[in-house]
């Protein structure tokens, strides 16, 4: 297990400064736990760690006169490894909160552990709606996106723009099934048709037979219900088969700016996708993105910006509560509006779901891009209240208490 840590404030100043009596262990320690070596390494990875450090620094390096420390580890997309790291962090290393948590199985495992330990966790990297549904936690929060928002944004909104027949190419595990099912429901609810689906193994390298089945379906839209390198490789091979050139559209149901950059506009052009953040949205997002670029050499996607927002909101909640004790901080996080570079005029539902706008994007053609990372055209804005499940209908037993 490899762990790395940085103090968000200067070490000597942190040692010298007396910590608030209301801060446990004399510091606030946040863990960023995600995939840093596998298929989701660009999706979040070490870049989310940098975003978390930015948030701590922008907050001033201290909260209630106590230093802020950020630590990170690679869970390798394995729930058992993630749970072991989380338990060690909580029991031995005085970590107060764990965030990011790419991969739904990992996020559910760590949220369950955090609930039993009465610790706050905040998910930006995983998609499952179960985090704020039947497996919700009074100390669990879900930022950035989920499968429902992706389905509404890419499925429902795209049908409204003429993409009314779909065929799915789906990763053969729970995340893929959920994404296919929810998107299919929204396609049908908008009057569209689902012509079928084919499933592929996680992290396969040859998508040719699956893509040929999708191509022969005649569907206007081929929905890629996968993520990370699976999606990138699907798109790359689809370009080789001339699928988009032949008149069909590709819809990446979980794909971000980081993966578009890795793939390149030649292969990704015309792709439809949903994100809850775009760096070139306005002056505030551009200012944040340029600072992020100076540190990382890349522009942030919704996971990176969402992690920044989540860390910032957690620190604000500690400040409001006057303590880092879990119960009052969780209460403050539920009560406080979220208004920052990631989400504007957003709120946290009773189930822990951040309700903020999402955007249906189309990847530009190479000749339409005016500079590096200028990759998206915004086709539609989906209000948060439409993008996310109404907390009262989420299945979370905390709602209404």
Short mmCIF file of C-alpha atoms in Angstrom, two decimals:
data_model
loop_
_atom_site.label_atom_id
_atom_site.label_comp_id
_atom_site.label_asym_id
_atom_site.label_seq_id
_atom_site.Cartn_x
_atom_site.Cartn_y
_atom_site.Cartn_z
CA UNK A 1 0.00 0.00 0.00
CA UNK A 2 1.49 3.30 -1.02
CA UNK A 3 0.32 6.44 0.78
CA UNK A 4 1.43 9.97 0.16
CA UNK A 5 0.57 13.05 2.19
CA UNK A 6 1.04 16.80 2.13
CA UNK A 7 0.23 19.43 4.67
CA UNK A 8 -1.98 22.09 3.15
CA UNK A 9 -0.38 24.70 5.43
CA UNK A 10 3.32 25.20 6.06
CA UNK A 11 4.47 22.57 8.53
CA UNK A 12 6.23 24.91 10.91
CA UNK A 13 3.23 27.22 11.03
CA UNK A 14 0.94 24.26 11.63
CA UNK A 15 3.06 23.07 14.56
CA UNK A 16 3.34 26.53 16.05
CA UNK A 17 -0.32 27.48 15.75
CA UNK A 18 -2.54 26.34 18.63
CA UNK A 19 -5.42 24.23 17.28
CA UNK A 20 -8.97 25.02 18.28
CA UNK A 21 -10.29 23.07 21.24
CA UNK A 22 -13.20 22.03 19.00
CA UNK A 23 -10.95 20.27 16.47
CA UNK A 24 -10.11 16.66 17.22
CA UNK A 25 -6.43 15.67 17.14
CA UNK A 26 -5.41 19.28 16.52
CA UNK A 27 -5.95 19.13 12.74
CA UNK A 28 -8.51 18.41 10.03
CA UNK A 29 -7.35 15.49 7.89
CA UNK A 30 -9.06 14.58 4.60
CA UNK A 31 -8.34 11.43 2.58
CA UNK A 32 -8.64 11.30 -1.21
CA UNK A 33 -9.13 7.63 -2.06
CA UNK A 34 -9.39 6.65 -5.73
CA UNK A 35 -7.95 4.80 -8.72
CA UNK A 36 -4.49 6.15 -9.54
CA UNK A 37 -3.09 3.33 -11.66
CA UNK A 38 -5.99 1.69 -13.53
CA UNK A 39 -8.68 2.47 -16.09
CA UNK A 40 -9.91 5.54 -14.14
CA UNK A 41 -6.51 7.09 -13.41
CA UNK A 42 -7.15 10.11 -15.68
CA UNK A 43 -10.84 10.26 -14.77
CA UNK A 44 -9.93 11.33 -11.22
CA UNK A 45 -6.64 9.95 -9.98
CA UNK A 46 -3.85 12.17 -8.73
CA UNK A 47 -5.56 15.14 -10.36
CA UNK A 48 -8.39 14.91 -7.79
CA UNK A 49 -5.69 14.99 -5.10
CA UNK A 50 -4.40 18.24 -6.59
CA UNK A 51 -7.94 19.66 -6.66
CA UNK A 52 -8.37 18.80 -2.98
CA UNK A 53 -5.08 20.51 -2.13
CA UNK A 54 -6.22 23.58 -4.07
CA UNK A 55 -9.40 23.73 -2.00
CA UNK A 56 -7.46 23.50 1.26
CA UNK A 57 -5.07 26.22 0.14
CA UNK A 58 -7.87 28.48 -1.13
CA UNK A 59 -9.60 28.10 2.24
CA UNK A 60 -6.44 29.47 3.85
CA UNK A 61 -4.72 26.27 4.97
CA UNK A 62 -6.53 26.28 8.32
CA UNK A 63 -10.05 25.91 9.67
CA UNK A 64 -10.92 27.08 13.19
CA UNK A 65 -7.17 27.75 13.63
CA UNK A 66 -6.33 24.11 12.97
CA UNK A 67 -4.17 23.04 10.00
CA UNK A 68 -5.76 21.18 7.09
CA UNK A 69 -3.99 18.06 5.84
CA UNK A 70 -4.77 16.09 2.68
CA UNK A 71 -3.65 12.47 2.22
CA UNK A 72 -4.18 10.14 -0.70
CA UNK A 73 -4.05 6.45 -1.67
CA UNK A 74 -4.76 4.18 -4.65
CA UNK A 75 -7.59 1.68 -4.05
CA UNK A 76 -6.92 -0.11 -7.38
CA UNK A 77 -10.70 -0.37 -7.97
CA UNK A 78 -10.91 -3.11 -5.32
CA UNK A 79 -13.46 -2.74 -2.50
CA UNK A 80 -11.42 -4.88 -0.09
CA UNK A 81 -8.28 -2.78 -0.59
CA UNK A 82 -10.31 0.42 -0.29
CA UNK A 83 -11.97 -0.77 2.92
CA UNK A 84 -8.63 -1.72 4.45
CA UNK A 85 -7.13 1.68 3.64
CA UNK A 86 -10.23 3.48 4.94
CA UNK A 87 -10.20 1.48 8.18
CA UNK A 88 -6.51 2.21 8.72
CA UNK A 89 -7.08 5.89 8.01
CA UNK A 90 -9.95 6.11 10.47
CA UNK A 91 -8.54 3.89 13.23
CA UNK A 92 -4.83 4.72 13.17
CA UNK A 93 -4.15 7.82 11.11
CA UNK A 94 -6.75 10.26 12.42
CA UNK A 95 -8.43 10.86 9.05
CA UNK A 96 -11.68 12.76 9.58
CA UNK A 97 -13.31 12.35 6.15
CA UNK A 98 -12.77 10.31 2.98
CA UNK A 99 -13.63 11.69 -0.47
CA UNK A 100 -13.61 11.01 -4.23
CA UNK A 101 -14.04 7.20 -4.18
CA UNK A 102 -14.03 6.33 -7.87
CA UNK A 103 -15.85 3.05 -8.68
CA UNK A 104 -19.32 2.34 -7.33
CA UNK A 105 -18.46 -0.90 -5.51
CA UNK A 106 -15.64 0.90 -3.70
CA UNK A 107 -17.81 3.91 -2.83
CA UNK A 108 -20.56 1.71 -1.39
CA UNK A 109 -18.07 -0.29 0.68
CA UNK A 110 -16.36 2.80 2.09
CA UNK A 111 -19.66 4.58 2.71
CA UNK A 112 -20.86 1.56 4.69
CA UNK A 113 -17.68 1.57 6.77
CA UNK A 114 -17.87 5.35 7.26
CA UNK A 115 -21.46 5.05 8.45
CA UNK A 116 -20.46 2.45 11.05
CA UNK A 117 -17.54 4.63 12.18
CA UNK A 118 -19.72 7.78 12.15
CA UNK A 119 -17.39 9.51 9.70
CA UNK A 120 -18.28 11.77 6.79
CA UNK A 121 -17.60 10.52 3.26
CA UNK A 122 -18.16 12.50 0.08
CA UNK A 123 -18.26 10.76 -3.31
CA UNK A 124 -17.36 12.52 -6.55
CA UNK A 125 -15.94 9.66 -8.62
CA UNK A 126 -18.62 6.95 -8.43
CA UNK A 127 -21.93 6.82 -10.27
CA UNK A 128 -24.43 4.60 -8.50
CA UNK A 129 -27.65 6.17 -7.21
CA UNK A 130 -27.65 3.59 -4.40
CA UNK A 131 -25.30 5.92 -2.49
CA UNK A 132 -28.24 8.27 -1.94
CA UNK A 133 -30.90 5.58 -2.31
CA UNK A 134 -31.33 2.39 -0.30
CA UNK A 135 -27.72 2.52 0.94
CA UNK A 136 -27.73 6.18 1.94
CA UNK A 137 -25.98 7.36 5.09
CA UNK A 138 -26.58 10.34 7.40
CA UNK A 139 -22.87 11.06 6.93
CA UNK A 140 -22.67 10.27 3.20
CA UNK A 141 -22.74 12.85 0.40
CA UNK A 142 -22.73 12.42 -3.38
CA UNK A 143 -21.33 15.23 -5.53
CA UNK A 144 -20.59 15.71 -9.27
CA UNK A 145 -22.90 13.21 -11.07
CA UNK A 146 -24.71 9.88 -10.88
CA UNK A 147 -26.21 7.36 -13.30
CA UNK A 148 -29.61 9.08 -13.16
CA UNK A 149 -28.18 12.47 -14.17
CA UNK A 150 -26.19 10.88 -17.01
CA UNK A 151 -29.29 9.06 -18.23
CA UNK A 152 -31.41 12.21 -18.16
CA UNK A 153 -28.72 14.38 -19.74
CA UNK A 154 -27.48 12.10 -22.49
CA UNK A 155 -30.54 9.91 -22.92
CA UNK A 156 -33.54 12.16 -22.45
CA UNK A 157 -32.02 15.36 -23.82
CA UNK A 158 -30.52 13.67 -26.88
CA UNK A 159 -33.85 12.10 -27.85
CA UNK A 160 -35.37 15.57 -27.79
CA UNK A 161 -32.78 16.55 -30.40
CA UNK A 162 -33.69 13.74 -32.78
CA UNK A 163 -31.74 10.76 -31.42
CA UNK A 164 -34.87 8.65 -30.99
CA UNK A 165 -33.57 5.10 -31.60
CA UNK A 166 -30.82 3.55 -29.46
CA UNK A 167 -28.64 0.46 -29.21
CA UNK A 168 -26.42 -0.05 -26.17
CA UNK A 169 -22.85 -1.32 -25.90
CA UNK A 170 -22.64 -2.12 -22.20
CA UNK A 171 -19.88 -3.06 -19.76
CA UNK A 172 -20.78 -6.42 -18.25
CA UNK A 173 -21.06 -5.45 -14.56
CA UNK A 174 -23.48 -3.64 -12.24
CA UNK A 175 -22.49 -0.11 -13.26
CA UNK A 176 -23.02 -0.82 -16.95
CA UNK A 177 -26.37 -2.53 -16.38
CA UNK A 178 -27.61 0.39 -14.28
CA UNK A 179 -26.51 2.97 -16.83
CA UNK A 180 -28.12 1.04 -19.69
CA UNK A 181 -31.36 0.51 -17.79
CA UNK A 182 -31.77 4.10 -16.61
CA UNK A 183 -30.83 5.62 -19.96
CA UNK A 184 -33.17 3.24 -21.78
CA UNK A 185 -36.01 4.30 -19.52
CA UNK A 186 -35.45 7.97 -20.33
CA UNK A 187 -35.15 7.27 -24.05
CA UNK A 188 -38.53 5.53 -23.94
CA UNK A 189 -40.10 8.20 -21.73
CA UNK A 190 -39.26 10.77 -24.40
CA UNK A 191 -40.85 8.66 -27.14
CA UNK A 192 -37.67 6.95 -28.30
CA UNK A 193 -37.00 3.29 -29.03
CA UNK A 194 -34.37 0.91 -27.66
CA UNK A 195 -33.43 -1.57 -30.40
CA UNK A 196 -31.23 -3.79 -28.26
CA UNK A 197 -27.95 -4.15 -26.40
CA UNK A 198 -24.73 -6.14 -26.35
CA UNK A 199 -22.45 -6.59 -23.35
CA UNK A 200 -18.67 -6.67 -23.28
CA UNK A 201 -16.19 -7.74 -20.55
CA UNK A 202 -14.63 -5.02 -18.40
CA UNK A 203 -11.27 -3.84 -19.78
CA UNK A 204 -11.49 -5.86 -23.00
CA UNK A 205 -9.32 -4.74 -25.92
CA UNK A 206 -11.34 -5.84 -28.94
CA UNK A 207 -14.76 -4.23 -29.41
CA UNK A 208 -15.13 -5.06 -33.10
CA UNK A 209 -17.87 -7.71 -32.83
CA UNK A 210 -19.85 -5.59 -30.37
CA UNK A 211 -19.60 -2.48 -32.53
CA UNK A 212 -20.62 -4.37 -35.66
CA UNK A 213 -23.76 -5.57 -33.88
CA UNK A 214 -24.53 -2.01 -32.83
CA UNK A 215 -23.86 -0.70 -36.34
CA UNK A 216 -26.09 -3.31 -37.97
CA UNK A 217 -28.97 -2.43 -35.62
CA UNK A 218 -29.58 0.75 -37.62
CA UNK A 219 -30.10 2.72 -34.41
CA UNK A 220 -29.52 6.45 -34.69
CA UNK A 221 -27.58 6.47 -31.41
CA UNK A 222 -25.13 3.91 -30.04
CA UNK A 223 -25.06 4.37 -26.27
CA UNK A 224 -21.76 3.44 -24.64
CA UNK A 225 -22.73 2.24 -21.17
CA UNK A 226 -19.15 1.91 -19.97
CA UNK A 227 -16.41 4.20 -18.69
CA UNK A 228 -12.72 5.07 -18.70
CA UNK A 229 -10.51 3.18 -21.14
CA UNK A 230 -13.43 0.96 -22.14
CA UNK A 231 -15.24 4.00 -23.53
CA UNK A 232 -12.11 5.47 -25.10
CA UNK A 233 -11.26 2.22 -26.86
CA UNK A 234 -14.87 1.77 -28.00
CA UNK A 235 -14.83 5.23 -29.57
CA UNK A 236 -11.44 4.70 -31.17
CA UNK A 237 -12.53 1.45 -32.82
CA UNK A 238 -15.88 2.95 -33.80
CA UNK A 239 -13.96 5.60 -35.73
CA UNK A 240 -12.03 2.86 -37.52
CA UNK A 241 -15.34 1.28 -38.57
CA UNK A 242 -16.65 4.64 -39.81
CA UNK A 243 -19.72 4.47 -37.59
CA UNK A 244 -20.09 8.22 -37.07
CA UNK A 245 -19.12 8.93 -40.68
CA UNK A 246 -21.90 6.53 -41.66
CA UNK A 247 -24.52 8.67 -39.96
CA UNK A 248 -24.90 7.09 -36.51
CA UNK A 249 -24.17 9.03 -33.34
CA UNK A 250 -22.10 7.85 -30.42
CA UNK A 251 -23.30 8.76 -26.94
CA UNK A 252 -20.76 8.23 -24.16
CA UNK A 253 -22.80 7.80 -21.02
CA UNK A 254 -19.82 8.37 -18.73
CA UNK A 255 -16.99 10.23 -20.40
CA UNK A 256 -15.22 13.41 -19.37
CA UNK A 257 -12.90 16.08 -20.68
CA UNK A 258 -9.86 14.09 -19.52
CA UNK A 259 -10.80 11.12 -21.71
CA UNK A 260 -11.68 13.34 -24.68
CA UNK A 261 -8.22 14.89 -24.43
CA UNK A 262 -6.58 11.49 -24.29
CA UNK A 263 -8.54 10.29 -27.30
CA UNK A 264 -8.13 13.41 -29.44
CA UNK A 265 -10.72 15.33 -31.45
CA UNK A 266 -10.20 13.29 -34.63
CA UNK A 267 -11.66 10.22 -32.91
CA UNK A 268 -13.98 11.94 -30.41
CA UNK A 269 -15.61 14.54 -32.70
CA UNK A 270 -19.40 14.47 -32.72
CA UNK A 271 -19.57 12.47 -29.48
CA UNK A 272 -22.43 13.35 -27.14
CA UNK A 273 -21.87 13.24 -23.38
CA UNK A 274 -22.99 14.79 -20.10
CA UNK A 275 -20.86 16.60 -17.53
CA UNK A 276 -21.81 18.81 -14.60
CA UNK A 277 -18.85 21.17 -15.14
CA UNK A 278 -17.03 22.70 -18.09
CA UNK A 279 -13.91 24.76 -17.56
CA UNK A 280 -14.78 27.29 -20.32
CA UNK A 281 -18.27 28.03 -19.02
CA UNK A 282 -17.60 31.53 -17.62
CA UNK A 283 -14.92 33.77 -16.12
CA UNK A 284 -15.05 32.04 -12.72
CA UNK A 285 -14.64 28.55 -14.15
CA UNK A 286 -11.84 29.72 -16.46
CA UNK A 287 -9.93 31.32 -13.57
CA UNK A 288 -10.14 28.11 -11.53
CA UNK A 289 -9.20 26.00 -14.55
CA UNK A 290 -6.14 28.08 -15.40
CA UNK A 291 -4.85 27.68 -11.84
CA UNK A 292 -5.53 23.96 -11.99
CA UNK A 293 -3.70 23.81 -15.34
CA UNK A 294 -0.64 25.52 -13.85
CA UNK A 295 -0.39 22.69 -11.30
CA UNK A 296 -1.30 19.73 -13.48
CA UNK A 297 -0.83 20.58 -17.17
CA UNK A 298 -4.49 19.79 -17.87
CA UNK A 299 -7.92 21.36 -17.55
CA UNK A 300 -10.27 19.93 -14.88
CA UNK A 301 -13.24 17.69 -15.57
CA UNK A 302 -16.33 17.37 -13.38
CA UNK A 303 -14.62 14.92 -11.01
CA UNK A 304 -11.71 17.26 -10.33
CA UNK A 305 -13.91 20.35 -9.97
CA UNK A 306 -16.41 18.36 -7.91
CA UNK A 307 -13.67 17.21 -5.53
CA UNK A 308 -12.52 20.82 -5.12
CA UNK A 309 -16.11 21.82 -4.34
CA UNK A 310 -16.68 18.94 -1.93
CA UNK A 311 -13.54 19.64 0.10
CA UNK A 312 -14.37 23.36 0.20
CA UNK A 313 -17.93 22.71 1.36
CA UNK A 314 -16.75 20.31 4.07
CA UNK A 315 -14.36 22.97 5.41
CA UNK A 316 -17.11 25.60 5.30
CA UNK A 317 -19.36 23.23 7.26
CA UNK A 318 -16.69 22.74 9.94
CA UNK A 319 -16.37 26.49 10.20
CA UNK A 320 -20.13 26.94 10.49
CA UNK A 321 -20.48 24.11 13.04
CA UNK A 322 -17.56 25.41 15.11
CA UNK A 323 -16.22 21.86 15.37
CA UNK A 324 -15.12 18.93 13.22
CA UNK A 325 -17.41 16.53 15.11
CA UNK A 326 -19.33 14.44 12.58
CA UNK A 327 -22.95 15.07 13.60
CA UNK A 328 -22.90 18.91 13.59
CA UNK A 329 -20.75 19.03 10.43
CA UNK A 330 -23.10 16.69 8.57
CA UNK A 331 -26.04 18.82 9.72
CA UNK A 332 -24.32 21.97 8.41
CA UNK A 333 -23.57 20.32 5.07
CA UNK A 334 -27.24 19.46 4.64
CA UNK A 335 -28.32 22.99 5.54
CA UNK A 336 -25.81 25.09 3.62
CA UNK A 337 -26.35 26.07 -0.03
CA UNK A 338 -23.53 25.26 -2.44
CA UNK A 339 -22.38 28.18 -4.55
CA UNK A 340 -18.86 27.87 -5.90
CA UNK A 341 -16.92 27.36 -9.13
CA UNK A 342 -18.46 23.90 -9.58
CA UNK A 343 -22.11 24.40 -8.65
CA UNK A 344 -24.19 27.59 -8.61
CA UNK A 345 -27.19 28.02 -6.33
CA UNK A 346 -27.21 24.30 -5.61
CA UNK A 347 -28.46 22.44 -2.54
CA UNK A 348 -27.93 19.15 -0.76
CA UNK A 349 -30.97 16.91 -0.54
CA UNK A 350 -32.04 15.08 2.61
CA UNK A 351 -30.49 11.93 1.10
CA UNK A 352 -27.05 13.58 0.70
CA UNK A 353 -27.35 14.18 -3.05
CA UNK A 354 -25.99 17.51 -4.34
CA UNK A 355 -28.64 18.84 -6.70
CA UNK A 356 -26.97 20.97 -9.36
CA UNK A 357 -27.32 21.56 -13.11
CA UNK A 358 -25.77 19.21 -15.67
CA UNK A 359 -24.95 19.86 -19.32
CA UNK A 360 -25.40 17.86 -22.50
CA UNK A 361 -22.23 18.40 -24.55
CA UNK A 362 -21.11 17.63 -28.08
CA UNK A 363 -17.42 17.22 -28.82
CA UNK A 364 -16.25 19.73 -31.40
CA UNK A 365 -14.74 18.88 -34.75
CA UNK A 366 -10.99 19.62 -34.94
CA UNK A 367 -11.59 22.66 -37.14
CA UNK A 368 -14.07 24.10 -34.60
CA UNK A 369 -11.60 24.06 -31.73
CA UNK A 370 -9.74 27.36 -31.26
CA UNK A 371 -7.22 26.29 -28.60
CA UNK A 372 -6.04 23.33 -26.55
CA UNK A 373 -8.83 21.91 -24.35
CA UNK A 374 -11.50 23.82 -26.32
CA UNK A 375 -13.47 20.62 -26.87
CA UNK A 376 -17.18 21.10 -26.08
CA UNK A 377 -20.29 22.73 -27.41
CA UNK A 378 -23.09 22.93 -24.83
CA UNK A 379 -26.24 21.54 -26.45
CA UNK A 380 -28.56 21.74 -23.44
CA UNK A 381 -28.63 22.59 -19.75
CA UNK A 382 -30.58 20.18 -17.57
CA UNK A 383 -31.72 21.74 -14.27
CA UNK A 384 -30.62 19.85 -11.18
CA UNK A 385 -34.21 19.17 -10.12
CA UNK A 386 -34.70 17.26 -13.40
CA UNK A 387 -31.28 15.64 -13.50
CA UNK A 388 -31.41 14.01 -10.08
CA UNK A 389 -33.94 11.77 -8.37
CA UNK A 390 -36.29 13.61 -6.03
CA UNK A 391 -34.96 12.70 -2.56
CA UNK A 392 -38.48 11.68 -1.49
CA UNK A 393 -38.48 9.07 -4.28
CA UNK A 394 -34.87 7.91 -3.87
CA UNK A 395 -35.53 5.04 -1.48
CA UNK A 396 -33.38 6.64 1.21
CA UNK A 397 -34.90 6.01 4.63
CA UNK A 398 -33.46 9.26 6.00
CA UNK A 399 -35.82 11.41 3.92
CA UNK A 400 -38.70 12.75 5.96
CA UNK A 401 -37.09 12.06 9.32
#
